Amino acid sequence: MQVRKSFDEELQSLKKELLRMTEFAQEMLDLSVMALKNQDIELAEKVVKKDQFLNEQETDLNNHAVTLIAKQAPVASDLRQLIAAIKISSEVERIGDLAVNIAKSTIRIGNKETLIKPIVDIPKMIDIVKSMLTDAILSYRNNNTIQARNVAEADDKVDAYHKKLIDELMKLMTVHPQYTSQILQLSFICRYVERIGDHITNISEHVIFVDTGIQYDLNN
């Protein structure tokens, strides 16, 4: 009985580690979009520097999970929880990488030239993925598979925004070729945000896996 209690406490500790890691990635995403909207190069550089800490968090969490698997030899739902934690931490780390990519594109755009397209639609797109990330983590925290599936449905809106924005930016490139470099960076940012949506959807898949033992593909 004592062994089971100890293992349950370790699982809860691991879950808290993952939630802290996710909050850090959310902060990176918030700061990257703030830097983009304000063309704040200094803030963008701070986001880039935060990436190392997120990577270290992922490594620590994975080591914790692997140690639990090796020592406790868990089965069934316990094992699924540990596997899901490892996979979710990987998705969160990639979200952090993409937040860094947004920051790097912001640095490349710079703060001296006027933007060819006001930074309005991209933050709207980012607002959707931020809401998705919050809901995905809540679904993980509460083992709520219905909420996890709803997150995947929201990704369709992100995909629609992505297509619309890319079409608009490509049209602008033909009319204003002198802004080609900037337009390309804005296009990259749109792609990064769309990829964040995909990684969040993957988190939802892992939440459902914990409950059902089935790995669904919610990106299709």
PDB file of C-alpha atoms in Angstrom:
ATOM      1  CA  MET A   1       0.000   0.000   0.000  1.00  0.00           C
ATOM      2  CA  GLN A   2       2.865   2.333   0.896  1.00  0.00           C
ATOM      3  CA  VAL A   3       4.561   1.573  -2.442  1.00  0.00           C
ATOM      4  CA  ARG A   4       1.390   2.510  -4.327  1.00  0.00           C
ATOM      5  CA  LYS A   5       1.054   5.747  -2.374  1.00  0.00           C
ATOM      6  CA  SER A   6       4.655   6.656  -3.124  1.00  0.00           C
ATOM      7  CA  PHE A   7       4.177   5.943  -6.837  1.00  0.00           C
ATOM      8  CA  ASP A   8       0.997   8.037  -6.981  1.00  0.00           C
ATOM      9  CA  GLU A   9       2.859  10.914  -5.354  1.00  0.00           C
ATOM     10  CA  GLU A  10       5.630  10.600  -7.943  1.00  0.00           C
ATOM     11  CA  LEU A  11       3.051  10.663 -10.749  1.00  0.00           C
ATOM     12  CA  GLN A  12       1.525  13.840  -9.324  1.00  0.00           C
ATOM     13  CA  SER A  13       4.981  15.374  -8.997  1.00  0.00           C
ATOM     14  CA  LEU A  14       5.696  14.547 -12.641  1.00  0.00           C
ATOM     15  CA  LYS A  15       2.384  16.076 -13.677  1.00  0.00           C
ATOM     16  CA  LYS A  16       3.241  19.289 -11.823  1.00  0.00           C
ATOM     17  CA  GLU A  17       6.629  19.405 -13.557  1.00  0.00           C
ATOM     18  CA  LEU A  18       4.919  19.150 -16.927  1.00  0.00           C
ATOM     19  CA  LEU A  19       2.391  21.851 -16.050  1.00  0.00           C
ATOM     20  CA  ARG A  20       5.222  24.193 -14.988  1.00  0.00           C
ATOM     21  CA  MET A  21       7.041  23.478 -18.239  1.00  0.00           C
ATOM     22  CA  THR A  22       3.899  24.280 -20.202  1.00  0.00           C
ATOM     23  CA  GLU A  23       3.398  27.561 -18.344  1.00  0.00           C
ATOM     24  CA  PHE A  24       6.962  28.521 -19.266  1.00  0.00           C
ATOM     25  CA  ALA A  25       6.320  27.741 -22.946  1.00  0.00           C
ATOM     26  CA  GLN A  26       3.110  29.790 -22.770  1.00  0.00           C
ATOM     27  CA  GLU A  27       5.117  32.713 -21.414  1.00  0.00           C
ATOM     28  CA  MET A  28       7.601  32.386 -24.281  1.00  0.00           C
ATOM     29  CA  LEU A  29       4.738  32.452 -26.784  1.00  0.00           C
ATOM     30  CA  ASP A  30       3.154  35.491 -25.096  1.00  0.00           C
ATOM     31  CA  LEU A  31       6.437  37.394 -25.167  1.00  0.00           C
ATOM     32  CA  SER A  32       7.201  36.468 -28.773  1.00  0.00           C
ATOM     33  CA  VAL A  33       3.889  37.839 -30.039  1.00  0.00           C
ATOM     34  CA  MET A  34       4.325  40.961 -27.889  1.00  0.00           C
ATOM     35  CA  ALA A  35       7.754  41.480 -29.435  1.00  0.00           C
ATOM     36  CA  LEU A  36       6.283  41.025 -32.910  1.00  0.00           C
ATOM     37  CA  LYS A  37       3.397  43.463 -32.381  1.00  0.00           C
ATOM     38  CA  ASN A  38       5.706  46.135 -30.955  1.00  0.00           C
ATOM     39  CA  GLN A  39       8.712  45.325 -33.167  1.00  0.00           C
ATOM     40  CA  ASP A  40      10.619  45.019 -29.886  1.00  0.00           C
ATOM     41  CA  ILE A  41      13.979  43.486 -30.773  1.00  0.00           C
ATOM     42  CA  GLU A  42      15.257  43.443 -27.194  1.00  0.00           C
ATOM     43  CA  LEU A  43      12.220  41.468 -26.016  1.00  0.00           C
ATOM     44  CA  ALA A  44      12.558  39.066 -28.953  1.00  0.00           C
ATOM     45  CA  GLU A  45      16.170  38.408 -27.950  1.00  0.00           C
ATOM     46  CA  LYS A  46      15.022  37.588 -24.403  1.00  0.00           C
ATOM     47  CA  VAL A  47      12.649  34.952 -25.807  1.00  0.00           C
ATOM     48  CA  VAL A  48      15.521  33.338 -27.711  1.00  0.00           C
ATOM     49  CA  LYS A  49      17.578  33.123 -24.512  1.00  0.00           C
ATOM     50  CA  LYS A  50      14.753  31.365 -22.643  1.00  0.00           C
ATOM     51  CA  ASP A  51      14.915  28.331 -24.934  1.00  0.00           C
ATOM     52  CA  GLN A  52      17.809  26.683 -23.096  1.00  0.00           C
ATOM     53  CA  PHE A  53      15.876  26.590 -19.818  1.00  0.00           C
ATOM     54  CA  LEU A  54      12.875  24.962 -21.504  1.00  0.00           C
ATOM     55  CA  ASN A  55      15.166  22.319 -23.008  1.00  0.00           C
ATOM     56  CA  GLU A  56      16.579  21.603 -19.555  1.00  0.00           C
ATOM     57  CA  GLN A  57      13.066  21.239 -18.145  1.00  0.00           C
ATOM     58  CA  GLU A  58      12.251  18.662 -20.815  1.00  0.00           C
ATOM     59  CA  THR A  59      15.416  16.690 -20.056  1.00  0.00           C
ATOM     60  CA  ASP A  60      14.708  16.691 -16.310  1.00  0.00           C
ATOM     61  CA  LEU A  61      11.110  15.585 -16.814  1.00  0.00           C
ATOM     62  CA  ASN A  62      12.086  12.786 -19.179  1.00  0.00           C
ATOM     63  CA  ASN A  63      14.736  11.541 -16.750  1.00  0.00           C
ATOM     64  CA  HIS A  64      12.141  11.547 -13.968  1.00  0.00           C
ATOM     65  CA  ALA A  65       9.660   9.585 -16.092  1.00  0.00           C
ATOM     66  CA  VAL A  66      12.247   7.045 -17.267  1.00  0.00           C
ATOM     67  CA  THR A  67      13.413   6.504 -13.678  1.00  0.00           C
ATOM     68  CA  LEU A  68       9.829   5.789 -12.609  1.00  0.00           C
ATOM     69  CA  ILE A  69       9.389   3.312 -15.455  1.00  0.00           C
ATOM     70  CA  ALA A  70      12.646   1.538 -14.565  1.00  0.00           C
ATOM     71  CA  LYS A  71      12.016   1.392 -10.806  1.00  0.00           C
ATOM     72  CA  GLN A  72       8.267   0.787 -10.668  1.00  0.00           C
ATOM     73  CA  ALA A  73       7.679  -1.257 -13.855  1.00  0.00           C
ATOM     74  CA  PRO A  74       4.190   0.272 -14.206  1.00  0.00           C
ATOM     75  CA  VAL A  75       1.501  -1.308 -16.367  1.00  0.00           C
ATOM     76  CA  ALA A  76      -1.736  -0.265 -18.078  1.00  0.00           C
ATOM     77  CA  SER A  77      -2.930   3.263 -17.265  1.00  0.00           C
ATOM     78  CA  ASP A  78       0.092   4.096 -15.082  1.00  0.00           C
ATOM     79  CA  LEU A  79       2.475   3.307 -17.915  1.00  0.00           C
ATOM     80  CA  ARG A  80       0.322   5.292 -20.351  1.00  0.00           C
ATOM     81  CA  GLN A  81       0.520   8.316 -18.048  1.00  0.00           C
ATOM     82  CA  LEU A  82       4.309   8.172 -18.042  1.00  0.00           C
ATOM     83  CA  ILE A  83       4.547   7.669 -21.800  1.00  0.00           C
ATOM     84  CA  ALA A  84       2.118  10.546 -22.376  1.00  0.00           C
ATOM     85  CA  ALA A  85       4.102  12.847 -20.074  1.00  0.00           C
ATOM     86  CA  ILE A  86       7.263  12.190 -22.100  1.00  0.00           C
ATOM     87  CA  LYS A  87       5.445  12.779 -25.386  1.00  0.00           C
ATOM     88  CA  ILE A  88       3.648  15.911 -24.168  1.00  0.00           C
ATOM     89  CA  SER A  89       6.916  17.387 -22.890  1.00  0.00           C
ATOM     90  CA  SER A  90       8.345  16.909 -26.386  1.00  0.00           C
ATOM     91  CA  GLU A  91       5.373  18.747 -27.922  1.00  0.00           C
ATOM     92  CA  VAL A  92       5.755  21.576 -25.381  1.00  0.00           C
ATOM     93  CA  GLU A  93       9.473  21.851 -26.141  1.00  0.00           C
ATOM     94  CA  ARG A  94       8.677  22.160 -29.851  1.00  0.00           C
ATOM     95  CA  ILE A  95       6.135  24.883 -29.072  1.00  0.00           C
ATOM     96  CA  GLY A  96       8.935  26.724 -27.275  1.00  0.00           C
ATOM     97  CA  ASP A  97      11.199  26.266 -30.307  1.00  0.00           C
ATOM     98  CA  LEU A  98       8.523  27.755 -32.551  1.00  0.00           C
ATOM     99  CA  ALA A  99       8.060  30.712 -30.178  1.00  0.00           C
ATOM    100  CA  VAL A 100      11.814  31.257 -30.547  1.00  0.00           C
ATOM    101  CA  ASN A 101      11.467  31.072 -34.339  1.00  0.00           C
ATOM    102  CA  ILE A 102       8.788  33.783 -34.185  1.00  0.00           C
ATOM    103  CA  ALA A 103      11.167  35.907 -32.105  1.00  0.00           C
ATOM    104  CA  LYS A 104      14.023  35.336 -34.574  1.00  0.00           C
ATOM    105  CA  SER A 105      11.820  36.392 -37.496  1.00  0.00           C
ATOM    106  CA  THR A 106      10.874  39.513 -35.519  1.00  0.00           C
ATOM    107  CA  ILE A 107      14.580  40.282 -35.114  1.00  0.00           C
ATOM    108  CA  ARG A 108      15.140  39.820 -38.858  1.00  0.00           C
ATOM    109  CA  ILE A 109      12.253  42.164 -39.686  1.00  0.00           C
ATOM    110  CA  GLY A 110      13.790  44.769 -37.388  1.00  0.00           C
ATOM    111  CA  ASN A 111      12.235  47.902 -35.984  1.00  0.00           C
ATOM    112  CA  LYS A 112      13.181  50.522 -38.550  1.00  0.00           C
ATOM    113  CA  GLU A 113      10.945  49.812 -41.523  1.00  0.00           C
ATOM    114  CA  THR A 114       7.190  50.203 -41.725  1.00  0.00           C
ATOM    115  CA  LEU A 115       5.369  46.895 -41.822  1.00  0.00           C
ATOM    116  CA  ILE A 116       3.800  46.067 -45.173  1.00  0.00           C
ATOM    117  CA  LYS A 117       0.842  44.519 -43.343  1.00  0.00           C
ATOM    118  CA  PRO A 118      -0.356  45.665 -39.914  1.00  0.00           C
ATOM    119  CA  ILE A 119       0.267  43.019 -37.260  1.00  0.00           C
ATOM    120  CA  VAL A 120      -3.399  42.364 -36.530  1.00  0.00           C
ATOM    121  CA  ASP A 121      -4.391  39.034 -38.058  1.00  0.00           C
ATOM    122  CA  ILE A 122      -1.321  37.117 -36.905  1.00  0.00           C
ATOM    123  CA  PRO A 123      -1.966  37.917 -33.211  1.00  0.00           C
ATOM    124  CA  LYS A 124      -5.595  36.829 -33.709  1.00  0.00           C
ATOM    125  CA  MET A 125      -4.285  33.521 -35.014  1.00  0.00           C
ATOM    126  CA  ILE A 126      -1.913  33.308 -32.054  1.00  0.00           C
ATOM    127  CA  ASP A 127      -4.786  34.052 -29.654  1.00  0.00           C
ATOM    128  CA  ILE A 128      -6.529  30.918 -30.944  1.00  0.00           C
ATOM    129  CA  VAL A 129      -3.469  28.712 -30.383  1.00  0.00           C
ATOM    130  CA  LYS A 130      -2.925  30.230 -26.921  1.00  0.00           C
ATOM    131  CA  SER A 131      -6.505  29.353 -26.025  1.00  0.00           C
ATOM    132  CA  MET A 132      -5.973  25.878 -27.491  1.00  0.00           C
ATOM    133  CA  LEU A 133      -2.853  25.396 -25.369  1.00  0.00           C
ATOM    134  CA  THR A 134      -4.679  26.450 -22.211  1.00  0.00           C
ATOM    135  CA  ASP A 135      -7.530  24.047 -22.974  1.00  0.00           C
ATOM    136  CA  ALA A 136      -5.167  21.209 -23.885  1.00  0.00           C
ATOM    137  CA  ILE A 137      -3.352  21.531 -20.578  1.00  0.00           C
ATOM    138  CA  LEU A 138      -6.644  21.710 -18.684  1.00  0.00           C
ATOM    139  CA  SER A 139      -7.739  18.540 -20.454  1.00  0.00           C
ATOM    140  CA  TYR A 140      -4.481  16.909 -19.322  1.00  0.00           C
ATOM    141  CA  ARG A 141      -4.801  18.199 -15.763  1.00  0.00           C
ATOM    142  CA  ASN A 142      -8.424  17.005 -15.477  1.00  0.00           C
ATOM    143  CA  ASN A 143      -8.214  13.905 -17.718  1.00  0.00           C
ATOM    144  CA  ASN A 144     -10.980  15.421 -19.855  1.00  0.00           C
ATOM    145  CA  THR A 145     -11.071  13.710 -23.252  1.00  0.00           C
ATOM    146  CA  ILE A 146     -14.068  15.745 -24.454  1.00  0.00           C
ATOM    147  CA  GLN A 147     -12.137  18.964 -23.935  1.00  0.00           C
ATOM    148  CA  ALA A 148      -9.145  17.383 -25.671  1.00  0.00           C
ATOM    149  CA  ARG A 149     -11.233  16.652 -28.773  1.00  0.00           C
ATOM    150  CA  ASN A 150     -12.581  20.223 -28.770  1.00  0.00           C
ATOM    151  CA  VAL A 151      -9.011  21.495 -28.923  1.00  0.00           C
ATOM    152  CA  ALA A 152      -8.430  19.549 -32.125  1.00  0.00           C
ATOM    153  CA  GLU A 153     -11.535  21.090 -33.688  1.00  0.00           C
ATOM    154  CA  ALA A 154     -10.227  24.593 -32.900  1.00  0.00           C
ATOM    155  CA  ASP A 155      -7.108  23.790 -34.941  1.00  0.00           C
ATOM    156  CA  ASP A 156      -9.256  23.975 -38.094  1.00  0.00           C
ATOM    157  CA  LYS A 157      -9.662  27.727 -37.442  1.00  0.00           C
ATOM    158  CA  VAL A 158      -5.896  28.108 -37.210  1.00  0.00           C
ATOM    159  CA  ASP A 159      -5.449  26.285 -40.518  1.00  0.00           C
ATOM    160  CA  ALA A 160      -8.039  28.567 -42.154  1.00  0.00           C
ATOM    161  CA  TYR A 161      -6.289  31.683 -40.827  1.00  0.00           C
ATOM    162  CA  HIS A 162      -2.968  30.346 -42.066  1.00  0.00           C
ATOM    163  CA  LYS A 163      -4.249  29.824 -45.606  1.00  0.00           C
ATOM    164  CA  LYS A 164      -5.918  33.265 -45.683  1.00  0.00           C
ATOM    165  CA  LEU A 165      -2.836  35.085 -44.433  1.00  0.00           C
ATOM    166  CA  ILE A 166      -0.435  33.285 -46.758  1.00  0.00           C
ATOM    167  CA  ASP A 167      -2.657  34.115 -49.752  1.00  0.00           C
ATOM    168  CA  GLU A 168      -2.731  37.791 -48.710  1.00  0.00           C
ATOM    169  CA  LEU A 169       1.026  37.950 -48.177  1.00  0.00           C
ATOM    170  CA  MET A 170       1.806  36.346 -51.538  1.00  0.00           C
ATOM    171  CA  LYS A 171      -0.414  38.903 -53.286  1.00  0.00           C
ATOM    172  CA  LEU A 172       1.388  41.701 -51.455  1.00  0.00           C
ATOM    173  CA  MET A 173       4.726  40.330 -52.639  1.00  0.00           C
ATOM    174  CA  THR A 174       3.746  40.731 -56.297  1.00  0.00           C
ATOM    175  CA  VAL A 175       2.607  44.328 -55.719  1.00  0.00           C
ATOM    176  CA  HIS A 176       5.456  45.362 -53.390  1.00  0.00           C
ATOM    177  CA  PRO A 177       8.539  43.314 -54.350  1.00  0.00           C
ATOM    178  CA  GLN A 178      10.737  45.715 -52.342  1.00  0.00           C
ATOM    179  CA  TYR A 179       9.201  44.182 -49.198  1.00  0.00           C
ATOM    180  CA  THR A 180       9.927  40.594 -50.216  1.00  0.00           C
ATOM    181  CA  SER A 181      12.266  39.898 -47.277  1.00  0.00           C
ATOM    182  CA  GLN A 182       9.770  41.198 -44.712  1.00  0.00           C
ATOM    183  CA  ILE A 183       6.850  39.388 -46.336  1.00  0.00           C
ATOM    184  CA  LEU A 184       8.801  36.130 -46.253  1.00  0.00           C
ATOM    185  CA  GLN A 185       9.455  36.539 -42.519  1.00  0.00           C
ATOM    186  CA  LEU A 186       5.759  37.222 -41.876  1.00  0.00           C
ATOM    187  CA  SER A 187       4.928  34.113 -43.923  1.00  0.00           C
ATOM    188  CA  PHE A 188       7.350  32.078 -41.825  1.00  0.00           C
ATOM    189  CA  ILE A 189       5.685  33.383 -38.654  1.00  0.00           C
ATOM    190  CA  CYS A 190       2.277  32.288 -39.969  1.00  0.00           C
ATOM    191  CA  ARG A 191       3.716  28.844 -40.610  1.00  0.00           C
ATOM    192  CA  TYR A 192       5.244  28.679 -37.120  1.00  0.00           C
ATOM    193  CA  VAL A 193       1.893  29.532 -35.530  1.00  0.00           C
ATOM    194  CA  GLU A 194       0.143  26.902 -37.646  1.00  0.00           C
ATOM    195  CA  ARG A 195       2.714  24.330 -36.503  1.00  0.00           C
ATOM    196  CA  ILE A 196       2.121  25.309 -32.867  1.00  0.00           C
ATOM    197  CA  GLY A 197      -1.544  24.460 -33.418  1.00  0.00           C
ATOM    198  CA  ASP A 198      -0.521  21.030 -34.702  1.00  0.00           C
ATOM    199  CA  HIS A 199       1.662  20.355 -31.650  1.00  0.00           C
ATOM    200  CA  ILE A 200      -1.160  21.383 -29.324  1.00  0.00           C
ATOM    201  CA  THR A 201      -3.454  18.980 -31.161  1.00  0.00           C
ATOM    202  CA  ASN A 202      -0.839  16.287 -30.583  1.00  0.00           C
ATOM    203  CA  ILE A 203      -1.021  17.035 -26.850  1.00  0.00           C
ATOM    204  CA  SER A 204      -4.762  16.356 -27.036  1.00  0.00           C
ATOM    205  CA  GLU A 205      -4.056  13.038 -28.747  1.00  0.00           C
ATOM    206  CA  HIS A 206      -1.799  12.019 -25.854  1.00  0.00           C
ATOM    207  CA  VAL A 207      -4.474  13.003 -23.311  1.00  0.00           C
ATOM    208  CA  ILE A 208      -6.953  10.719 -25.076  1.00  0.00           C
ATOM    209  CA  PHE A 209      -4.305   7.972 -25.209  1.00  0.00           C
ATOM    210  CA  VAL A 210      -3.983   8.017 -21.408  1.00  0.00           C
ATOM    211  CA  ASP A 211      -7.717   7.404 -21.051  1.00  0.00           C
ATOM    212  CA  THR A 212      -8.325   4.964 -23.914  1.00  0.00           C
ATOM    213  CA  GLY A 213      -4.995   3.367 -24.754  1.00  0.00           C
ATOM    214  CA  ILE A 214      -5.621   4.347 -28.386  1.00  0.00           C
ATOM    215  CA  GLN A 215      -3.398   6.833 -30.253  1.00  0.00           C
ATOM    216  CA  TYR A 216      -5.783   8.844 -32.442  1.00  0.00           C
ATOM    217  CA  ASP A 217      -4.643  11.161 -35.239  1.00  0.00           C
ATOM    218  CA  LEU A 218      -6.638  14.347 -34.641  1.00  0.00           C
ATOM    219  CA  ASN A 219      -4.650  16.385 -37.161  1.00  0.00           C
ATOM    220  CA  ASN A 220      -6.529  14.712 -40.034  1.00  0.00           C
TER     221      ASN A 220
END
